[in-house]
């Protein structure tokens, strides 16, 4: 087969979501608004947690980094998507494509392990509250965060090494709006069976390990909460977990649907909708979920505003 020569033909072409100019315009406005809310929401969450001393706890330490991850991986995808929607230029260089894919997998995998760290934090807070401050020390929290990034980097590096062995023959058109493993494997003319298996094992291990941690944590939490006699006590315990459970359900649902299947079965319809959801929409939803459903964050915002107001008056 005639393998593409990337010295002379260095670019892939991202086909995007639609060929209709009207729909592209609508999507560009919608995605721009979503991205602005994502940036403001996540930066706002980070600032509020940093500025309010009462939120300097392990739970909000992890939430700060969740906001950073959401902001980062939205930024890896959305600006290039907006450029493709608003201009006739749909090219992305070979190096740019693989760089985008590397950082996206890195950030997405890191978020999986960070969400499992947050579940463990809730488990200690509810099931072993007397030892919470000892177990969830700043050193241990930093170790969990570092481990999340290390596992994410390993996952992303293995993915990149596997994808770097592929040949792309005759066609350089990616039928998606960003460089992800599924549409690239579907584009390749190489025998991808072994590569798909390796990527599936690593991606599956990332999802399975983090899901086992989350499931085990919440089963223990449920068992503990059911032993609480007072209804108010049960509600209070559940309320501390509600935001995290909702975020986990949305994130893992779309990730599993999109990735834990054969990459050769990539479809332009359902897969792209799921990809838009977890790359563009979820990073906007997380700060809204954790702020609108969390009284501590609402009170912290109020305290920060009042504090800044008094500082301006003086």
mmCIF file of C-alpha atoms in Angstrom, residues 77-294:
data_model
loop_
_atom_site.group_PDB
_atom_site.id
_atom_site.type_symbol
_atom_site.label_atom_id
_atom_site.label_comp_id
_atom_site.label_asym_id
_atom_site.label_seq_id
_atom_site.Cartn_x
_atom_site.Cartn_y
_atom_site.Cartn_z
ATOM 1 C CA UNK A 77 -9.894 20.154 22.384
ATOM 2 C CA UNK A 78 -12.284 23.125 22.179
ATOM 3 C CA UNK A 79 -10.154 25.944 20.663
ATOM 4 C CA UNK A 80 -9.093 23.745 17.719
ATOM 5 C CA UNK A 81 -12.705 22.604 17.295
ATOM 6 C CA UNK A 82 -13.857 26.235 17.189
ATOM 7 C CA UNK A 83 -11.168 27.065 14.619
ATOM 8 C CA UNK A 84 -12.362 24.215 12.395
ATOM 9 C CA UNK A 85 -15.989 25.316 12.709
ATOM 10 C CA UNK A 86 -15.326 29.001 12.038
ATOM 11 C CA UNK A 87 -12.727 28.745 9.242
ATOM 12 C CA UNK A 88 -12.214 26.721 6.103
ATOM 13 C CA UNK A 89 -8.910 25.433 7.529
ATOM 14 C CA UNK A 90 -9.486 21.964 8.913
ATOM 15 C CA UNK A 91 -5.892 20.788 8.831
ATOM 16 C CA UNK A 92 -3.957 19.594 11.873
ATOM 17 C CA UNK A 93 -0.313 18.594 11.592
ATOM 18 C CA UNK A 94 0.797 15.032 12.288
ATOM 19 C CA UNK A 95 2.743 16.228 15.329
ATOM 20 C CA UNK A 96 -0.104 18.491 16.456
ATOM 21 C CA UNK A 97 -2.604 15.646 16.156
ATOM 22 C CA UNK A 98 -0.529 13.254 18.261
ATOM 23 C CA UNK A 99 0.259 15.992 20.796
ATOM 24 C CA UNK A 100 -3.455 16.717 21.191
ATOM 25 C CA UNK A 101 -4.176 13.003 21.629
ATOM 26 C CA UNK A 102 -1.342 12.548 24.147
ATOM 27 C CA UNK A 103 -2.462 15.350 26.444
ATOM 28 C CA UNK A 104 -6.117 14.439 26.146
ATOM 29 C CA UNK A 105 -5.488 10.818 27.197
ATOM 30 C CA UNK A 106 -3.135 12.015 29.951
ATOM 31 C CA UNK A 107 -5.690 14.412 31.427
ATOM 32 C CA UNK A 108 -8.664 12.071 31.004
ATOM 33 C CA UNK A 109 -6.860 9.121 32.639
ATOM 34 C CA UNK A 110 -5.581 11.349 35.447
ATOM 35 C CA UNK A 111 -9.141 12.490 36.108
ATOM 36 C CA UNK A 112 -10.252 8.866 36.491
ATOM 37 C CA UNK A 113 -7.732 8.300 39.278
ATOM 38 C CA UNK A 114 -8.449 11.692 40.842
ATOM 39 C CA UNK A 115 -12.164 10.844 41.027
ATOM 40 C CA UNK A 116 -11.277 7.569 42.759
ATOM 41 C CA UNK A 117 -9.086 9.510 45.227
ATOM 42 C CA UNK A 118 -12.064 11.770 45.960
ATOM 43 C CA UNK A 119 -14.243 8.697 46.575
ATOM 44 C CA UNK A 120 -11.670 7.345 49.028
ATOM 45 C CA UNK A 121 -11.637 10.723 50.765
ATOM 46 C CA UNK A 122 -15.436 10.523 51.242
ATOM 47 C CA UNK A 123 -15.075 6.944 52.504
ATOM 48 C CA UNK A 124 -12.635 8.013 55.244
ATOM 49 C CA UNK A 125 -14.740 11.089 56.124
ATOM 50 C CA UNK A 126 -17.933 9.063 56.627
ATOM 51 C CA UNK A 127 -16.712 5.612 57.697
ATOM 52 C CA UNK A 128 -13.707 6.618 59.803
ATOM 53 C CA UNK A 129 -14.258 10.269 60.771
ATOM 54 C CA UNK A 130 -12.187 10.181 63.979
ATOM 55 C CA UNK A 131 -9.046 9.336 62.004
ATOM 56 C CA UNK A 132 -9.851 11.544 58.992
ATOM 57 C CA UNK A 133 -7.307 14.283 59.707
ATOM 58 C CA UNK A 134 -4.578 11.698 60.331
ATOM 59 C CA UNK A 135 -5.287 9.492 57.307
ATOM 60 C CA UNK A 136 -5.998 12.297 54.838
ATOM 61 C CA UNK A 137 -2.889 14.289 55.694
ATOM 62 C CA UNK A 138 -1.530 16.825 53.236
ATOM 63 C CA UNK A 139 1.365 14.454 52.465
ATOM 64 C CA UNK A 140 -0.995 11.565 51.668
ATOM 65 C CA UNK A 141 -3.257 13.792 49.547
ATOM 66 C CA UNK A 142 -0.234 14.980 47.567
ATOM 67 C CA UNK A 143 0.841 11.355 47.091
ATOM 68 C CA UNK A 144 -2.628 10.445 45.750
ATOM 69 C CA UNK A 145 -2.523 13.417 43.375
ATOM 70 C CA UNK A 146 0.993 12.560 42.169
ATOM 71 C CA UNK A 147 -0.035 8.935 41.677
ATOM 72 C CA UNK A 148 -3.012 10.046 39.587
ATOM 73 C CA UNK A 149 -0.747 11.999 37.240
ATOM 74 C CA UNK A 150 1.824 9.175 37.083
ATOM 75 C CA UNK A 151 -0.800 6.562 36.143
ATOM 76 C CA UNK A 152 -2.279 9.012 33.633
ATOM 77 C CA UNK A 153 1.150 9.604 32.087
ATOM 78 C CA UNK A 154 1.838 5.862 31.826
ATOM 79 C CA UNK A 155 -1.528 5.276 30.135
ATOM 80 C CA UNK A 156 -0.974 8.160 27.711
ATOM 81 C CA UNK A 157 2.629 7.176 26.904
ATOM 82 C CA UNK A 158 1.686 3.568 26.131
ATOM 83 C CA UNK A 159 -1.177 4.848 23.967
ATOM 84 C CA UNK A 160 1.191 7.174 22.105
ATOM 85 C CA UNK A 161 3.846 4.495 21.554
ATOM 86 C CA UNK A 162 1.220 2.132 20.141
ATOM 87 C CA UNK A 163 -0.373 4.751 17.889
ATOM 88 C CA UNK A 164 3.062 5.866 16.638
ATOM 89 C CA UNK A 165 3.572 2.477 14.967
ATOM 90 C CA UNK A 166 0.527 2.833 12.710
ATOM 91 C CA UNK A 167 0.675 3.505 8.984
ATOM 92 C CA UNK A 168 -1.928 5.725 7.330
ATOM 93 C CA UNK A 169 -2.366 4.802 3.697
ATOM 94 C CA UNK A 170 -3.956 6.879 0.916
ATOM 95 C CA UNK A 171 -6.314 8.839 3.181
ATOM 96 C CA UNK A 172 -5.426 11.452 5.792
ATOM 97 C CA UNK A 173 -9.033 12.394 6.579
ATOM 98 C CA UNK A 174 -10.021 11.929 10.239
ATOM 99 C CA UNK A 175 -13.776 11.518 10.549
ATOM 100 C CA UNK A 176 -14.025 13.307 13.878
ATOM 101 C CA UNK A 177 -13.563 16.776 15.367
ATOM 102 C CA UNK A 178 -10.372 15.981 17.324
ATOM 103 C CA UNK A 179 -7.538 13.441 17.320
ATOM 104 C CA UNK A 180 -8.696 10.466 19.366
ATOM 105 C CA UNK A 181 -7.511 6.862 19.218
ATOM 106 C CA UNK A 182 -10.729 5.406 17.731
ATOM 107 C CA UNK A 183 -10.962 7.467 14.494
ATOM 108 C CA UNK A 184 -7.183 7.217 13.954
ATOM 109 C CA UNK A 185 -7.210 3.434 14.292
ATOM 110 C CA UNK A 186 -10.211 3.317 11.949
ATOM 111 C CA UNK A 187 -8.134 5.354 9.457
ATOM 112 C CA UNK A 188 -5.036 3.140 9.645
ATOM 113 C CA UNK A 189 -4.194 0.515 7.047
ATOM 114 C CA UNK A 190 -1.960 -1.412 9.483
ATOM 115 C CA UNK A 191 -2.932 -4.598 11.259
ATOM 116 C CA UNK A 192 -4.269 -2.974 14.419
ATOM 117 C CA UNK A 193 -5.361 -6.076 16.358
ATOM 118 C CA UNK A 194 -2.410 -6.127 18.774
ATOM 119 C CA UNK A 195 -2.413 -2.356 19.189
ATOM 120 C CA UNK A 196 -6.154 -2.308 19.886
ATOM 121 C CA UNK A 197 -5.674 -5.060 22.468
ATOM 122 C CA UNK A 198 -2.877 -3.198 24.279
ATOM 123 C CA UNK A 199 -4.807 0.089 24.287
ATOM 124 C CA UNK A 200 -7.952 -1.739 25.417
ATOM 125 C CA UNK A 201 -6.051 -3.396 28.297
ATOM 126 C CA UNK A 202 -4.525 -0.130 29.516
ATOM 127 C CA UNK A 203 -7.689 1.939 29.064
ATOM 128 C CA UNK A 204 -9.766 -0.849 30.593
ATOM 129 C CA UNK A 205 -7.352 -1.170 33.530
ATOM 130 C CA UNK A 206 -7.553 2.571 34.158
ATOM 131 C CA UNK A 207 -11.356 2.514 34.163
ATOM 132 C CA UNK A 208 -11.620 -0.772 36.086
ATOM 133 C CA UNK A 209 -9.100 0.102 38.805
ATOM 134 C CA UNK A 210 -10.642 3.513 39.431
ATOM 135 C CA UNK A 211 -14.203 2.145 39.279
ATOM 136 C CA UNK A 212 -13.358 -0.646 41.748
ATOM 137 C CA UNK A 213 -11.976 1.954 44.164
ATOM 138 C CA UNK A 214 -15.043 4.162 43.736
ATOM 139 C CA UNK A 215 -17.498 1.246 44.031
ATOM 140 C CA UNK A 216 -15.787 -0.220 47.105
ATOM 141 C CA UNK A 217 -15.722 3.221 48.756
ATOM 142 C CA UNK A 218 -19.406 3.864 48.143
ATOM 143 C CA UNK A 219 -20.504 0.380 49.184
ATOM 144 C CA UNK A 220 -18.747 0.947 52.505
ATOM 145 C CA UNK A 221 -20.286 4.431 52.734
ATOM 146 C CA UNK A 222 -23.768 3.022 52.032
ATOM 147 C CA UNK A 223 -23.313 0.340 54.686
ATOM 148 C CA UNK A 224 -22.229 2.951 57.237
ATOM 149 C CA UNK A 225 -24.998 5.420 56.366
ATOM 150 C CA UNK A 226 -27.714 2.754 56.690
ATOM 151 C CA UNK A 227 -26.580 2.171 60.271
ATOM 152 C CA UNK A 228 -27.233 5.824 61.171
ATOM 153 C CA UNK A 229 -30.466 6.074 63.126
ATOM 154 C CA UNK A 230 -31.466 9.674 62.450
ATOM 155 C CA UNK A 231 -32.937 10.677 59.092
ATOM 156 C CA UNK A 232 -31.118 14.012 59.204
ATOM 157 C CA UNK A 233 -27.828 12.216 59.767
ATOM 158 C CA UNK A 234 -28.408 10.025 56.736
ATOM 159 C CA UNK A 235 -29.323 13.022 54.577
ATOM 160 C CA UNK A 236 -26.225 14.908 55.678
ATOM 161 C CA UNK A 237 -23.984 11.929 54.884
ATOM 162 C CA UNK A 238 -25.556 11.397 51.466
ATOM 163 C CA UNK A 239 -25.408 15.107 50.639
ATOM 164 C CA UNK A 240 -21.621 15.112 51.028
ATOM 165 C CA UNK A 241 -21.397 12.440 48.316
ATOM 166 C CA UNK A 242 -24.209 13.457 45.949
ATOM 167 C CA UNK A 243 -22.154 15.827 43.781
ATOM 168 C CA UNK A 244 -19.298 13.349 43.401
ATOM 169 C CA UNK A 245 -21.646 10.463 42.539
ATOM 170 C CA UNK A 246 -23.343 12.562 39.849
ATOM 171 C CA UNK A 247 -20.014 13.672 38.352
ATOM 172 C CA UNK A 248 -18.672 10.101 38.358
ATOM 173 C CA UNK A 249 -21.820 8.688 36.737
ATOM 174 C CA UNK A 250 -21.773 11.201 33.869
ATOM 175 C CA UNK A 251 -18.020 10.980 33.261
ATOM 176 C CA UNK A 252 -17.619 7.219 33.380
ATOM 177 C CA UNK A 253 -20.836 6.577 31.467
ATOM 178 C CA UNK A 254 -19.654 8.440 28.379
ATOM 179 C CA UNK A 255 -16.038 7.212 28.692
ATOM 180 C CA UNK A 256 -17.074 3.554 28.835
ATOM 181 C CA UNK A 257 -19.536 3.956 25.958
ATOM 182 C CA UNK A 258 -16.911 5.584 23.747
ATOM 183 C CA UNK A 259 -13.748 3.616 24.486
ATOM 184 C CA UNK A 260 -14.407 0.096 25.755
ATOM 185 C CA UNK A 261 -15.307 -1.392 22.402
ATOM 186 C CA UNK A 262 -13.573 -2.179 19.134
ATOM 187 C CA UNK A 263 -12.084 0.946 17.597
ATOM 188 C CA UNK A 264 -12.878 -0.344 14.088
ATOM 189 C CA UNK A 265 -16.575 0.020 14.917
ATOM 190 C CA UNK A 266 -16.217 3.788 15.362
ATOM 191 C CA UNK A 267 -19.395 5.467 14.119
ATOM 192 C CA UNK A 268 -19.883 9.107 13.221
ATOM 193 C CA UNK A 269 -23.208 9.440 15.015
ATOM 194 C CA UNK A 270 -23.370 8.020 18.530
ATOM 195 C CA UNK A 271 -19.610 8.121 19.157
ATOM 196 C CA UNK A 272 -19.290 11.776 18.188
ATOM 197 C CA UNK A 273 -22.208 12.782 20.423
ATOM 198 C CA UNK A 274 -20.590 10.950 23.344
ATOM 199 C CA UNK A 275 -17.204 12.534 22.511
ATOM 200 C CA UNK A 276 -18.703 16.041 22.442
ATOM 201 C CA UNK A 277 -20.311 15.351 25.793
ATOM 202 C CA UNK A 278 -17.215 14.259 27.701
ATOM 203 C CA UNK A 279 -14.724 16.581 25.955
ATOM 204 C CA UNK A 280 -16.720 19.810 25.839
ATOM 205 C CA UNK A 281 -19.846 19.547 28.018
ATOM 206 C CA UNK A 282 -18.654 17.661 31.132
ATOM 207 C CA UNK A 283 -15.810 20.125 31.912
ATOM 208 C CA UNK A 284 -18.535 22.809 32.090
ATOM 209 C CA UNK A 285 -20.890 20.657 34.191
ATOM 210 C CA UNK A 286 -18.478 19.697 36.975
ATOM 211 C CA UNK A 287 -18.059 23.173 38.529
ATOM 212 C CA UNK A 288 -21.831 23.684 38.248
ATOM 213 C CA UNK A 289 -22.518 20.330 39.926
ATOM 214 C CA UNK A 290 -20.096 20.999 42.782
ATOM 215 C CA UNK A 291 -21.251 24.585 43.319
ATOM 216 C CA UNK A 292 -25.030 24.386 42.859
ATOM 217 C CA UNK A 293 -25.352 21.203 44.962
ATOM 218 C CA UNK A 294 -22.843 22.217 47.625
#
